[in-house]
Coordinates of C-alpha atoms and ligand atoms in Angstrom, one line a residue:
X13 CA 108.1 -32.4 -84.4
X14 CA 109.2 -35.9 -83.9
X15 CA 107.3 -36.4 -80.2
X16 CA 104.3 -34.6 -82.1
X17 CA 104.2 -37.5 -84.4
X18 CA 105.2 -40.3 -81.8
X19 CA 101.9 -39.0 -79.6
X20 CA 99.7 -38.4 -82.7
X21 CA 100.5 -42.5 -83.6
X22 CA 100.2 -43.5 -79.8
X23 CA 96.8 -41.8 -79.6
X24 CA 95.8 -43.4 -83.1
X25 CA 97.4 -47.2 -82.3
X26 CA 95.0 -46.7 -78.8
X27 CA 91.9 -45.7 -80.6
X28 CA 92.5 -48.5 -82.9
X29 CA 92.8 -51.4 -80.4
X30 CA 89.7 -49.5 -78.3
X31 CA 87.6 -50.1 -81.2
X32 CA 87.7 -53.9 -81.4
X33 CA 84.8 -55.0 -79.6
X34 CA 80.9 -55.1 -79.1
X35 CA 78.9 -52.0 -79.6
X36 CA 75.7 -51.1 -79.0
X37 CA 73.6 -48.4 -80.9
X38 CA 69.7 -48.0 -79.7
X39 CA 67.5 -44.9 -80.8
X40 CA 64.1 -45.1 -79.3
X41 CA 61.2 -46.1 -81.5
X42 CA 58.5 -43.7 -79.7
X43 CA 56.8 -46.8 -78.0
X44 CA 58.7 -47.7 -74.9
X45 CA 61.0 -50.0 -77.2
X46 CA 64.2 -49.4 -78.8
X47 CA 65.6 -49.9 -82.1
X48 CA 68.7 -51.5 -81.8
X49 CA 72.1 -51.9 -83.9
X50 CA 74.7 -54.1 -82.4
X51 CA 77.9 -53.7 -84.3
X52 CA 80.5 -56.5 -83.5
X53 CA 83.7 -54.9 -84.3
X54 CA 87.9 -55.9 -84.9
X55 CA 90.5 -53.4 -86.2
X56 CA 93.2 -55.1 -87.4
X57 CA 96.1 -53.8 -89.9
X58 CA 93.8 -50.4 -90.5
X59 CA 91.0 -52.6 -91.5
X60 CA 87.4 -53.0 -89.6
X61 CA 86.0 -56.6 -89.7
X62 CA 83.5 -58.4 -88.1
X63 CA 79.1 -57.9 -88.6
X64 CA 76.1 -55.4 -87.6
X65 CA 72.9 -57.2 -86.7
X66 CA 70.0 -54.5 -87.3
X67 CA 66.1 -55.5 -87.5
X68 CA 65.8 -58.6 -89.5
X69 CA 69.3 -59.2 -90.6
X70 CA 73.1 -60.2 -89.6
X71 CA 75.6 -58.7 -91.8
X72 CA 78.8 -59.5 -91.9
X73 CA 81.0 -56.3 -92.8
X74 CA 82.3 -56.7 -96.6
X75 CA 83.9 -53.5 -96.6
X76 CA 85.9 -50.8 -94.7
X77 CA 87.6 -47.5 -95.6
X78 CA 88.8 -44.6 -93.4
X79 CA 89.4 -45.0 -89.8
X80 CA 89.7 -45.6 -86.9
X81 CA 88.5 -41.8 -86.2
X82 CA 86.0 -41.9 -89.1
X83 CA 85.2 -44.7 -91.0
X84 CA 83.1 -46.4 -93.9
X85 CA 81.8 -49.6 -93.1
X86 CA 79.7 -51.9 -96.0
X87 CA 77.7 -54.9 -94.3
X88 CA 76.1 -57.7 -96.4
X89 CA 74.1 -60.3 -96.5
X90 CA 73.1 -63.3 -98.7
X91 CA 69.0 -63.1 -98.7
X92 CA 67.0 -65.6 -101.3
X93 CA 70.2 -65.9 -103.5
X94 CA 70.5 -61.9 -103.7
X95 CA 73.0 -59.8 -101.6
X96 CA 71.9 -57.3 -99.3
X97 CA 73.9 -54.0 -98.5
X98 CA 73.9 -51.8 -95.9
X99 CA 76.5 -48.8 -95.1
X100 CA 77.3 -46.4 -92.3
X101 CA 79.5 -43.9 -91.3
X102 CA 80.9 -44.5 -88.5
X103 CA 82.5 -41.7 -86.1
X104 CA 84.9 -42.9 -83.4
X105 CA 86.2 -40.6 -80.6
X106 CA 88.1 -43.2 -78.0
X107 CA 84.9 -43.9 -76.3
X108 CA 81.9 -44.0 -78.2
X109 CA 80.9 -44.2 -81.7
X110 CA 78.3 -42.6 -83.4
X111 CA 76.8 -44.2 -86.2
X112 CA 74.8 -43.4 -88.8
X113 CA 73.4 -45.4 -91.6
X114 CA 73.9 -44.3 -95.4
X115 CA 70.7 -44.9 -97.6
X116 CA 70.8 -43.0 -101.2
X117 CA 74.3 -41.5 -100.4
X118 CA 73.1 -39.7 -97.2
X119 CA 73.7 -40.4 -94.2
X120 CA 70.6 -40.8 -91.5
X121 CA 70.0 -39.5 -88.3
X122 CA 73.4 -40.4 -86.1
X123 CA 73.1 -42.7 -83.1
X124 CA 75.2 -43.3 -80.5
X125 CA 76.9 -46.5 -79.7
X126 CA 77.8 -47.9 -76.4
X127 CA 80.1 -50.8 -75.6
X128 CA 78.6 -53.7 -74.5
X129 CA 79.5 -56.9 -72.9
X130 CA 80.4 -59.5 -75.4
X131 CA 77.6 -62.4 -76.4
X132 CA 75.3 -58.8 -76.0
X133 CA 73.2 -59.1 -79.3
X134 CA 74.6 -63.0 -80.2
X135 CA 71.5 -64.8 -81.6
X136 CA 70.2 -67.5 -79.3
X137 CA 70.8 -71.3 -80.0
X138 CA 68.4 -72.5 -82.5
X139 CA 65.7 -74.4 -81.6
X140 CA 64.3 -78.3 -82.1
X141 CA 62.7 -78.3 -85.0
X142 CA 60.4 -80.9 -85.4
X143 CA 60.2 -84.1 -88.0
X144 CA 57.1 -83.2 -90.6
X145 CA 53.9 -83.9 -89.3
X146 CA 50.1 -83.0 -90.1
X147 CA 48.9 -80.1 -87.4
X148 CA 45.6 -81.3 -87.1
X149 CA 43.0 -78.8 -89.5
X150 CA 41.6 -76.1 -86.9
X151 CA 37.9 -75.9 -89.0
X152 CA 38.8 -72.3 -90.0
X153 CA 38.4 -70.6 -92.7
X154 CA 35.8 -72.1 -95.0
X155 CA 35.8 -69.3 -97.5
X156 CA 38.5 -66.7 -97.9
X157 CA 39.4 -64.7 -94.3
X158 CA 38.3 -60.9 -94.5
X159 CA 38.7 -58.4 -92.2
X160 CA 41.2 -55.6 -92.3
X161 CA 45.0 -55.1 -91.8
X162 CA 46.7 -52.2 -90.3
X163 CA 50.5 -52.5 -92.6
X164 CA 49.8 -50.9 -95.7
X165 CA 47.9 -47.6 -94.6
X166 CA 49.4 -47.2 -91.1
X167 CA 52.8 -49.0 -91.0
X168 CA 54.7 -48.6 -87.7
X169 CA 52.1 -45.8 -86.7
X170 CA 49.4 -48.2 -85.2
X171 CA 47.7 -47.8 -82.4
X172 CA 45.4 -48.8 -79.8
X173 CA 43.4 -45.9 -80.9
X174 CA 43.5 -46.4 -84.7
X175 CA 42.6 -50.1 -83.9
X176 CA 39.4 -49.0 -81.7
X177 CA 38.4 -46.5 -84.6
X178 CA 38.9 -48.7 -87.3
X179 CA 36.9 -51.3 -85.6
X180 CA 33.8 -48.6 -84.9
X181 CA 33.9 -47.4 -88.6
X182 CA 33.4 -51.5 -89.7
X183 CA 31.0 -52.5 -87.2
X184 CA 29.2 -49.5 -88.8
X185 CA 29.8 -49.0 -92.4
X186 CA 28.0 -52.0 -93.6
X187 CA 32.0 -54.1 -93.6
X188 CA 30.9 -56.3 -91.0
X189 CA 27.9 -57.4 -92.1
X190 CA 29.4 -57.9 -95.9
X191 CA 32.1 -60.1 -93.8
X192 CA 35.1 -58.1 -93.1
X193 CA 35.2 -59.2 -89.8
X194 CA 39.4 -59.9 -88.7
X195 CA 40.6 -57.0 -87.7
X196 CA 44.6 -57.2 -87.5
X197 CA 47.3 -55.5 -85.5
X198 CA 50.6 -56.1 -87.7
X199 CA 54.0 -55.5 -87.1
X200 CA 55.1 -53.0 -83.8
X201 CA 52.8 -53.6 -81.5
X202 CA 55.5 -56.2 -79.6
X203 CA 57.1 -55.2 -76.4
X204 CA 59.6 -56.5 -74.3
X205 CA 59.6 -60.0 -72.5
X206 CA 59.7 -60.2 -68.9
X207 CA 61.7 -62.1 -66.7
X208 CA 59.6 -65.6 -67.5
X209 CA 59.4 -64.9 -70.9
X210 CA 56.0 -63.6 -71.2
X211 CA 55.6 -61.3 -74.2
X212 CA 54.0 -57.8 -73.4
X213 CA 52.4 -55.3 -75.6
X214 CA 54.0 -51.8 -76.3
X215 CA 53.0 -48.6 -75.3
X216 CA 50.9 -48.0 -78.5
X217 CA 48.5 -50.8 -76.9
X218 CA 48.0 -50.4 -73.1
X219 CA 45.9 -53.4 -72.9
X220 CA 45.9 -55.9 -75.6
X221 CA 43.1 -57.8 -73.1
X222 CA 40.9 -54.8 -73.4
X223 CA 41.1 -53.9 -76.6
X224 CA 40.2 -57.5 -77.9
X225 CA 37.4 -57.2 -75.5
X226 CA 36.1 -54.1 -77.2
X227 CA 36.8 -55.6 -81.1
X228 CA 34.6 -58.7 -79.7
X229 CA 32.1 -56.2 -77.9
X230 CA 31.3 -54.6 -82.0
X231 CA 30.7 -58.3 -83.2
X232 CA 34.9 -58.4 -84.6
X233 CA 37.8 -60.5 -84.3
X234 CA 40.9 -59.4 -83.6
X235 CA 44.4 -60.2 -85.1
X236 CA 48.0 -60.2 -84.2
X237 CA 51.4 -60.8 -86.0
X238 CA 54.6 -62.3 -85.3
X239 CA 57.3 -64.4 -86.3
X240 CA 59.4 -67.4 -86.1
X241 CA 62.3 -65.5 -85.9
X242 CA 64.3 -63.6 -83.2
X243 CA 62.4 -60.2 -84.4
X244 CA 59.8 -58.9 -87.0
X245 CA 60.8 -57.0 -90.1
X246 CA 60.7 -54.3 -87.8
X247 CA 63.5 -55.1 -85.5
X248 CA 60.2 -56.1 -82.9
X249 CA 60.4 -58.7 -80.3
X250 CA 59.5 -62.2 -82.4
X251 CA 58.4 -65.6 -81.1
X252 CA 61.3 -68.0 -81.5
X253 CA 61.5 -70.4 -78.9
X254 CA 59.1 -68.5 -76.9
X255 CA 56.1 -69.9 -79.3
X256 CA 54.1 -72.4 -76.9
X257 CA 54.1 -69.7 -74.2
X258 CA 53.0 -66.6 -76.9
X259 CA 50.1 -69.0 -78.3
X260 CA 48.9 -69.6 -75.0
X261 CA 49.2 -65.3 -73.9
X262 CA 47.3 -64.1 -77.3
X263 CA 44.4 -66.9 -76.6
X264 CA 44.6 -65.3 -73.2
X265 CA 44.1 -62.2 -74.4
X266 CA 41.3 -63.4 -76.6
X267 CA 43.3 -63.0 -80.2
X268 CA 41.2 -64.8 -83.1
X269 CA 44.1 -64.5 -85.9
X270 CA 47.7 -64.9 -86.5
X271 CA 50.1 -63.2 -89.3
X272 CA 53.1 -65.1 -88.8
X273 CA 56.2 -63.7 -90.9
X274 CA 59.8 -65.2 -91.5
X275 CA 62.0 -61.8 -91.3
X276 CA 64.3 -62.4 -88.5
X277 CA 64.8 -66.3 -88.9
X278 CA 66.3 -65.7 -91.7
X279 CA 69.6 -64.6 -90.0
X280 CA 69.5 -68.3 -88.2
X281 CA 67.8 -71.0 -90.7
X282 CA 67.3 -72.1 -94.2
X283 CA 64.5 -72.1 -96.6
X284 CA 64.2 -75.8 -96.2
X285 CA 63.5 -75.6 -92.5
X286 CA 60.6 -73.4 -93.1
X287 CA 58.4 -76.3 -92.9
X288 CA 59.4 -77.0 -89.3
X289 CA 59.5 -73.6 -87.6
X290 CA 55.6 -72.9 -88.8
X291 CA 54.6 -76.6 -88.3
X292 CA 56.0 -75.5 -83.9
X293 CA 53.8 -72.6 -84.1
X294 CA 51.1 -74.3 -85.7
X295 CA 51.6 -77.0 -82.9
X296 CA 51.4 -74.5 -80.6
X297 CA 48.2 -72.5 -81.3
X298 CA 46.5 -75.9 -82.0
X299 CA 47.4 -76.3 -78.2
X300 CA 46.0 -73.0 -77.1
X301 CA 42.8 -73.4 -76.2
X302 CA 41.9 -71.1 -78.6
X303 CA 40.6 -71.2 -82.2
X304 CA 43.2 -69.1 -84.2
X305 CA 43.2 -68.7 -87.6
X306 CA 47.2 -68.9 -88.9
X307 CA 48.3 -67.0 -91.6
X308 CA 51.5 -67.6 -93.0
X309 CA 53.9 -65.2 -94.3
X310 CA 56.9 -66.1 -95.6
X311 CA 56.6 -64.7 -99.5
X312 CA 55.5 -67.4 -101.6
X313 CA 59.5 -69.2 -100.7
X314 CA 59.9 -72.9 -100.8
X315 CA 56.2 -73.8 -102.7
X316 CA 54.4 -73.0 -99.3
X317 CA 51.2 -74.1 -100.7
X318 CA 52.4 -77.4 -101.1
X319 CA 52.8 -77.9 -97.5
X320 CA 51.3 -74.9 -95.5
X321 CA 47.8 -76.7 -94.9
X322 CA 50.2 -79.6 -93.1
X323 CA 52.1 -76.9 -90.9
X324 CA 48.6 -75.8 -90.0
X325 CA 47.9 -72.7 -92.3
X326 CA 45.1 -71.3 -92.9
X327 CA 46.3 -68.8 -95.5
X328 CA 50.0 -68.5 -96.9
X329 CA 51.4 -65.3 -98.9
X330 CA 52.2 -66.5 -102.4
X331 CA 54.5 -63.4 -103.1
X332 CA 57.0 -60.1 -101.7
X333 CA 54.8 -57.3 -100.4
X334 CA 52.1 -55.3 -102.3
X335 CA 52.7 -51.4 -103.5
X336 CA 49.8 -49.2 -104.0
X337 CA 50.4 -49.2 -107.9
X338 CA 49.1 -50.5 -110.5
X339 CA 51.9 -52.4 -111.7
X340 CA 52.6 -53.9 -108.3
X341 CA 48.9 -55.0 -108.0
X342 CA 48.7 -56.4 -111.6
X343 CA 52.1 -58.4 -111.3
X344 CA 50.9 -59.7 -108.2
X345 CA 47.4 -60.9 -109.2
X346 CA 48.1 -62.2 -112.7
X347 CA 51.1 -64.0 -111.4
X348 CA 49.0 -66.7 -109.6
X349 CA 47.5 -68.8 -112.6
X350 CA 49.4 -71.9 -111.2
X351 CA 48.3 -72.0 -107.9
X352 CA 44.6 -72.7 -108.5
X353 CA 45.0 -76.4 -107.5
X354 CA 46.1 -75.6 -103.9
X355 CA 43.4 -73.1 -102.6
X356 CA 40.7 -75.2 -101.1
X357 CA 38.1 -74.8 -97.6
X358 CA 40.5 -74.3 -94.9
X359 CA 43.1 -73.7 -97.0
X360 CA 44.1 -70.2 -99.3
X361 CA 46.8 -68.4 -101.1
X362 CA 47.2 -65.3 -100.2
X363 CA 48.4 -62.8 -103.1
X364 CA 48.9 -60.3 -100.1
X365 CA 46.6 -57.2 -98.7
X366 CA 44.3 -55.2 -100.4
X367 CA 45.5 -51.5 -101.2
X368 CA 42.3 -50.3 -102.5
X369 CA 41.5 -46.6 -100.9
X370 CA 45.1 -46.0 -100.7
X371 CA 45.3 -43.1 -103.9
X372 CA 47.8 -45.0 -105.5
X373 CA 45.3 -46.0 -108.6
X374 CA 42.2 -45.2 -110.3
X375 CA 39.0 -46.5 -109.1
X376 CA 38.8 -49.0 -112.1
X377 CA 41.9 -50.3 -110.9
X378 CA 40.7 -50.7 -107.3
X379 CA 37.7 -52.4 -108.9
X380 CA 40.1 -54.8 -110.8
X381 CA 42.3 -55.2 -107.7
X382 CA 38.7 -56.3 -105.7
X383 CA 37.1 -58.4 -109.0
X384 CA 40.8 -60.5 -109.4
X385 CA 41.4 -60.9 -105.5
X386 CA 37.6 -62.4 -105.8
X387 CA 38.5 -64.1 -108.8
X388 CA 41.3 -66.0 -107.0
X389 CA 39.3 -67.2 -103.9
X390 CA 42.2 -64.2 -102.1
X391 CA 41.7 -63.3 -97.9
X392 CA 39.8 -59.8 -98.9
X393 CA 41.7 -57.8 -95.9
X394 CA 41.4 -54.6 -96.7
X395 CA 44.2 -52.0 -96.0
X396 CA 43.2 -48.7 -96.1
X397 CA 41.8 -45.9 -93.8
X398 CA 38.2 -47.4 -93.3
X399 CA 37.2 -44.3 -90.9
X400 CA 37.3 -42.0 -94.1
X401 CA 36.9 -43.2 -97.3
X402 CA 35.6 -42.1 -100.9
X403 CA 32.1 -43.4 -101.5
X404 CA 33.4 -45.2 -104.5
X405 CA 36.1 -46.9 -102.2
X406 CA 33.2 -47.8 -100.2
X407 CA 31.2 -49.5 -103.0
X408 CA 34.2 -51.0 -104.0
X409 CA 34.7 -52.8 -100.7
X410 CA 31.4 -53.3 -100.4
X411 CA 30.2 -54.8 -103.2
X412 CA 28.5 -57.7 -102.2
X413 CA 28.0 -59.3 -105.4
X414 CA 31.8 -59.5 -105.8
X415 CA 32.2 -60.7 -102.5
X416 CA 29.7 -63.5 -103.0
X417 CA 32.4 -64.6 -105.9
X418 CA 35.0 -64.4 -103.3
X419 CA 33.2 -66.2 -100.5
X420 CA 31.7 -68.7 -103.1
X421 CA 31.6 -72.2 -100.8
X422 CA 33.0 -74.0 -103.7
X423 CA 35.9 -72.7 -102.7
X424 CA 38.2 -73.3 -106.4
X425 CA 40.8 -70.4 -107.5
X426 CA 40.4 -69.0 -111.0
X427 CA 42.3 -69.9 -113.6
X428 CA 43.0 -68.0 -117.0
X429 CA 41.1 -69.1 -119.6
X430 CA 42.9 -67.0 -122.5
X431 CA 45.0 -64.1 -122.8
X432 CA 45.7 -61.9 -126.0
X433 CA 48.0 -59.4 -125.7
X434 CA 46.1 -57.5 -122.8
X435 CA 43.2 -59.2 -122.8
X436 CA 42.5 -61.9 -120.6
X437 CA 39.6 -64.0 -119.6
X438 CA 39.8 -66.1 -116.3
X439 CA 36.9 -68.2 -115.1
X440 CA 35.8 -69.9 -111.8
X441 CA 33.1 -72.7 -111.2
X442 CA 31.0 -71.7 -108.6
X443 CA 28.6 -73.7 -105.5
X444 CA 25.1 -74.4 -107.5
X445 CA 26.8 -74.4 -111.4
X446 CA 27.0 -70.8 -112.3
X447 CA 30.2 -69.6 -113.5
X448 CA 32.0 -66.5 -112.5
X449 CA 33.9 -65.0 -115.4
X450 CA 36.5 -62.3 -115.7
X451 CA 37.0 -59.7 -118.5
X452 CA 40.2 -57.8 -117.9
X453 CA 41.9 -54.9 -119.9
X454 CA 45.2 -54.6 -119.0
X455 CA 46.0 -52.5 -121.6
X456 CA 46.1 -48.2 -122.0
X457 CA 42.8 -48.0 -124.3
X458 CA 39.5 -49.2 -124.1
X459 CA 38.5 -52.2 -126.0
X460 CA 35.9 -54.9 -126.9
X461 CA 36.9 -57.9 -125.3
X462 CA 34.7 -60.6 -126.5
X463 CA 34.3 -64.2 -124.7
X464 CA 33.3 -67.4 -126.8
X465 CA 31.6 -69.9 -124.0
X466 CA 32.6 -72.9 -125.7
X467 CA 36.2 -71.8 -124.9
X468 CA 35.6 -71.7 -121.2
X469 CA 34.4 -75.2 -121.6
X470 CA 30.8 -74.7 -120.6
X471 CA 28.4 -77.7 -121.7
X472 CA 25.9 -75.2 -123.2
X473 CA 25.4 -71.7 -124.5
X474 CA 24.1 -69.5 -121.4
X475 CA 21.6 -67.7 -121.8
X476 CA 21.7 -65.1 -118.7
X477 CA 24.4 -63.5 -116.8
X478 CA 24.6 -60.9 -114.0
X479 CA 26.9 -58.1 -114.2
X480 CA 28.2 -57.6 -110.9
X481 CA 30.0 -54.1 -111.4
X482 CA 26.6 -52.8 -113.0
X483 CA 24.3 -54.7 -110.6
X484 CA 22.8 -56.0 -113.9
X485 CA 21.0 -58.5 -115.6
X486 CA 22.5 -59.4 -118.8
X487 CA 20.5 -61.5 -121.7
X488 CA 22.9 -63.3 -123.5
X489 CA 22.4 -64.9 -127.1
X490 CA 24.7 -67.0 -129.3
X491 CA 28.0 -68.5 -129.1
X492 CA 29.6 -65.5 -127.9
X493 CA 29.3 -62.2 -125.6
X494 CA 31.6 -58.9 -125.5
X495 CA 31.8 -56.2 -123.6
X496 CA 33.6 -53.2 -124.1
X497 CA 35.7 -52.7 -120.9
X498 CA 38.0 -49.6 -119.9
X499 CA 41.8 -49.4 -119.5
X500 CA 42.7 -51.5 -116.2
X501 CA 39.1 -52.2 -116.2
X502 CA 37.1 -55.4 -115.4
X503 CA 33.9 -57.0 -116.7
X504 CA 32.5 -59.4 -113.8
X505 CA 29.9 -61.7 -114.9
X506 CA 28.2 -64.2 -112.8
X507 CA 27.0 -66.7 -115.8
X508 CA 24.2 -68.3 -114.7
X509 CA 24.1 -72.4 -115.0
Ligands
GLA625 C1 56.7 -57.9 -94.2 C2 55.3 -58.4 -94.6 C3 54.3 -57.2 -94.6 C4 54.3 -56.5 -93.2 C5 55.7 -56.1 -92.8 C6 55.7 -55.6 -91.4 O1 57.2 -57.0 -95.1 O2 55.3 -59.0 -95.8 O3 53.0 -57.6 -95.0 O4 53.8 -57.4 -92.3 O5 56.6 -57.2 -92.9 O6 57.0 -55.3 -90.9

């Protein structure tokens, strides 16, 4: 009995003291990459310390319970003053560990872990970041960018193939020609580097050279993302330090567009050295030799329209990520009264991709998610399946009366003119005098929503109006005009001067 127990401790005390160390877990993502977890581990007095670095984020382990066979390990991290958990479960037989994360108290699919050398996984040294300066303005983006984004139908499933058919259905569904012409490969395309450094495409995209070739061969423009970080939000291969050498490989390829989000330099800098990490990649696609249009993605942190014109954007995101529902769509666009003063030629906010033709709302929401992205001078990048949609969809997107408010060369944002409970009235001067003006019904019933001019600060009562929705004239009279206008519904108007 005693040697039973003296053998049973032995063998425990040496699994403990194996299990200090660096660990490696990596599950294939389907692409020729790897999603990898690197757990950097210590037992010490029956207690498991030390971090997990997985996708975006370095964790240092909070918690630990169980052990050293079988264990419970909690990981956080600070992110935008909020702490982040993550758990797994963590199996240990002597030689490997098999890991599995817990979301919603189940645990995932397990994965293996290997030991790896130490410093395997460290984050690199940080790079130079440079004192504020102006990147000089490219001459893009006169009116808002359109074109179409692959995250919010396709996520991680992109392809080579999707890309090719999305581009066919816009070169021939009328999108092109209304102006949806940026046609952008977000996050998981990345491969590996090779041994100088050079960036490569996955196996979803053979031939990022070709396939640019064939989105300019249909009269398109093609788009990439990537990040100043050490990875994308997916856990992909990002540009830090590497970001002269990527400009100059997508202008090689022939990319027109860049979606540049902040994900993985998180884990390594601060909020206030935003500024200098877009400003280097600004730098470097001003030194491409390529026009590229820079989008900036960082969610709205820091007042990013106060200086993303100087780091050379294009476009910034004003906010987190859009859901295809209502209430995501309608916090997100009525949000952005302040930031009318910072959209100008050359220069937008971005309130984030268009979900319309995703199913999550009505058609009169899609057609207030399309009049208040118009309304607010937004990139119209649209987000769904453009190969196979609705007819209504179609008109939605396609509306080129709406999209003339967009597009307007004026280039000024919308601002609210009134609200009442959930009625509001937002207004926005356009090129030649006419006005564009907004009647939105937030509410759950229909209602007559009624708009007195002198309010809106026009000179003079107008006398006509076009109805953009109803591709109608509209005679006005008087001091005021109503309308009656569904739940989530919109009345456009284009007052004339
Ligand atoms: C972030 C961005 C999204 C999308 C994903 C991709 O969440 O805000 O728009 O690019 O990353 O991983």
């Amino acid at each position: 009995m005693k040697l039973c127990v003296l053998i049973f401790t032995f063998g425990a005390l040496g699994h403990a003291a194996d299990l200090t160390g660096n660990w490696l877990a990596a599950s294939p993502n389907g692409d020729g990459t790897t999603r990898k977890v690197w757990l950097n581990l210590k037992y010490d007095d029956g207690k498991v310390t030390g971090t997990i670095r997985a996708t975006q984020f370095l964790y240092q382990i909070a918690e630990s319970s169980g052990g050293p066979e079988k264990f419970t390990l909690t990981a956080a991290v600070q992110d935008e003053g909020r702490e982040r958990r993550a758990t797994y479960e963590i199996a240990f037989d002597g030689n490997e560990l098999t890991v599995a994360q817990v979301r919603n108290n189940t645990p995932g699919t397990p994965v293996t872990a290997h030991r790896v050398p130490e410093g395997d996984g460290a984050l690199p040294p940080r790079v130079e970041l440079p004192a504020p300066h102006k990147v000089p303005d490219n001459g893009l983006a006169r009116t808002p960018p359109m074109g179409w984004n692959s995250w919010n139908k396709f996520h991680t499933r992109v392809s080579d193939e999707i890309v090719r058919g999305v581009a066919d259905a816009i070169a021939s569904n009328g999108m092109r020609d209304a102006g949806y012409v940026y046609i952008t490969i977000d996050d998981t395309w990345e491969g590996e580097r090779d041994a100088q450094g050079v960036l490569h495409s996955n196996n979803k995209f053979p031939d990022m050279k070709a396939l640019a070739d064939y989105v300019h061969g249909k009269g398109l423009k093609l788009g990439l993302y990537s990040g100043p970080g050490v990875t994308t939000c997916q856990g992909y291969e990002a540009s830090h330090g590497h970001e002269q050498q990527d400009a100059k490989t997508w202008a090689g390829w022939g990319i027109d567009y860049l979606k540049y989000d902040w994900c993985g330099a998180r884990m390594m800098y601060t909020d206030a050295e935003e500024r200098a990490l877009y400003q280097r990649m600004g730098d470097a696609l001003a030194a491409s030799g390529r026009k590229i249009v820079f989008s900036l993605c960082q969610y709205g942190r820091v007042d990013v329209w106060k200086w993303g014109p100087e780091a050379g954007g294009n476009l910034w995101r004003t906010t987190g990520d859009i859901g295809d529902r209502w209430e995501s769509m309608e916090r997100i666009g009525f949000g952005q009264a302040d930031l009318a003063p910072y959209a100008a030629p050359g220069h937008w906010n971005d309130p984030d991709m268009l979900e319309i033709g995703n199913g999550g709302m009505t058609d009169a929401e899609y057609r207030t998610h399309m009049s208040l992205w118009s309304m607010l001078a937004a990139p119209l990048i649209a987000g769904n399946d453009v190969r196979d949609m609705t007819p209504a969809i179609r008109e939605i997107l396609l509306n080129k009366e709406v999209i003339a408010i967009d597009q307007d060369t004026l280039g000024r944002q919308a601002t609210r003119a009134s609200k009442s409970g959930d009625q509001e009235i937002w207004t926005r001067p356009l090129a030649g005098g006419d006005t564009a003006v907004a009647l939105f019904n937030r509410g759950k019933d229909t209602t007559s929503i009624a708009v007195k001019w002198s309010e809106l600060g026009l000179k003079k009562n107008p006398s006509k109006a076009r109805d953009v929705w109803l591709h109608k004239d509209v005679a006005l009279k008087g001091a005021t005009y109503s309308a009656e206008v569904p739940s989530h519904g919109t009345v456009l108007l284009r007052v004339r001067k």
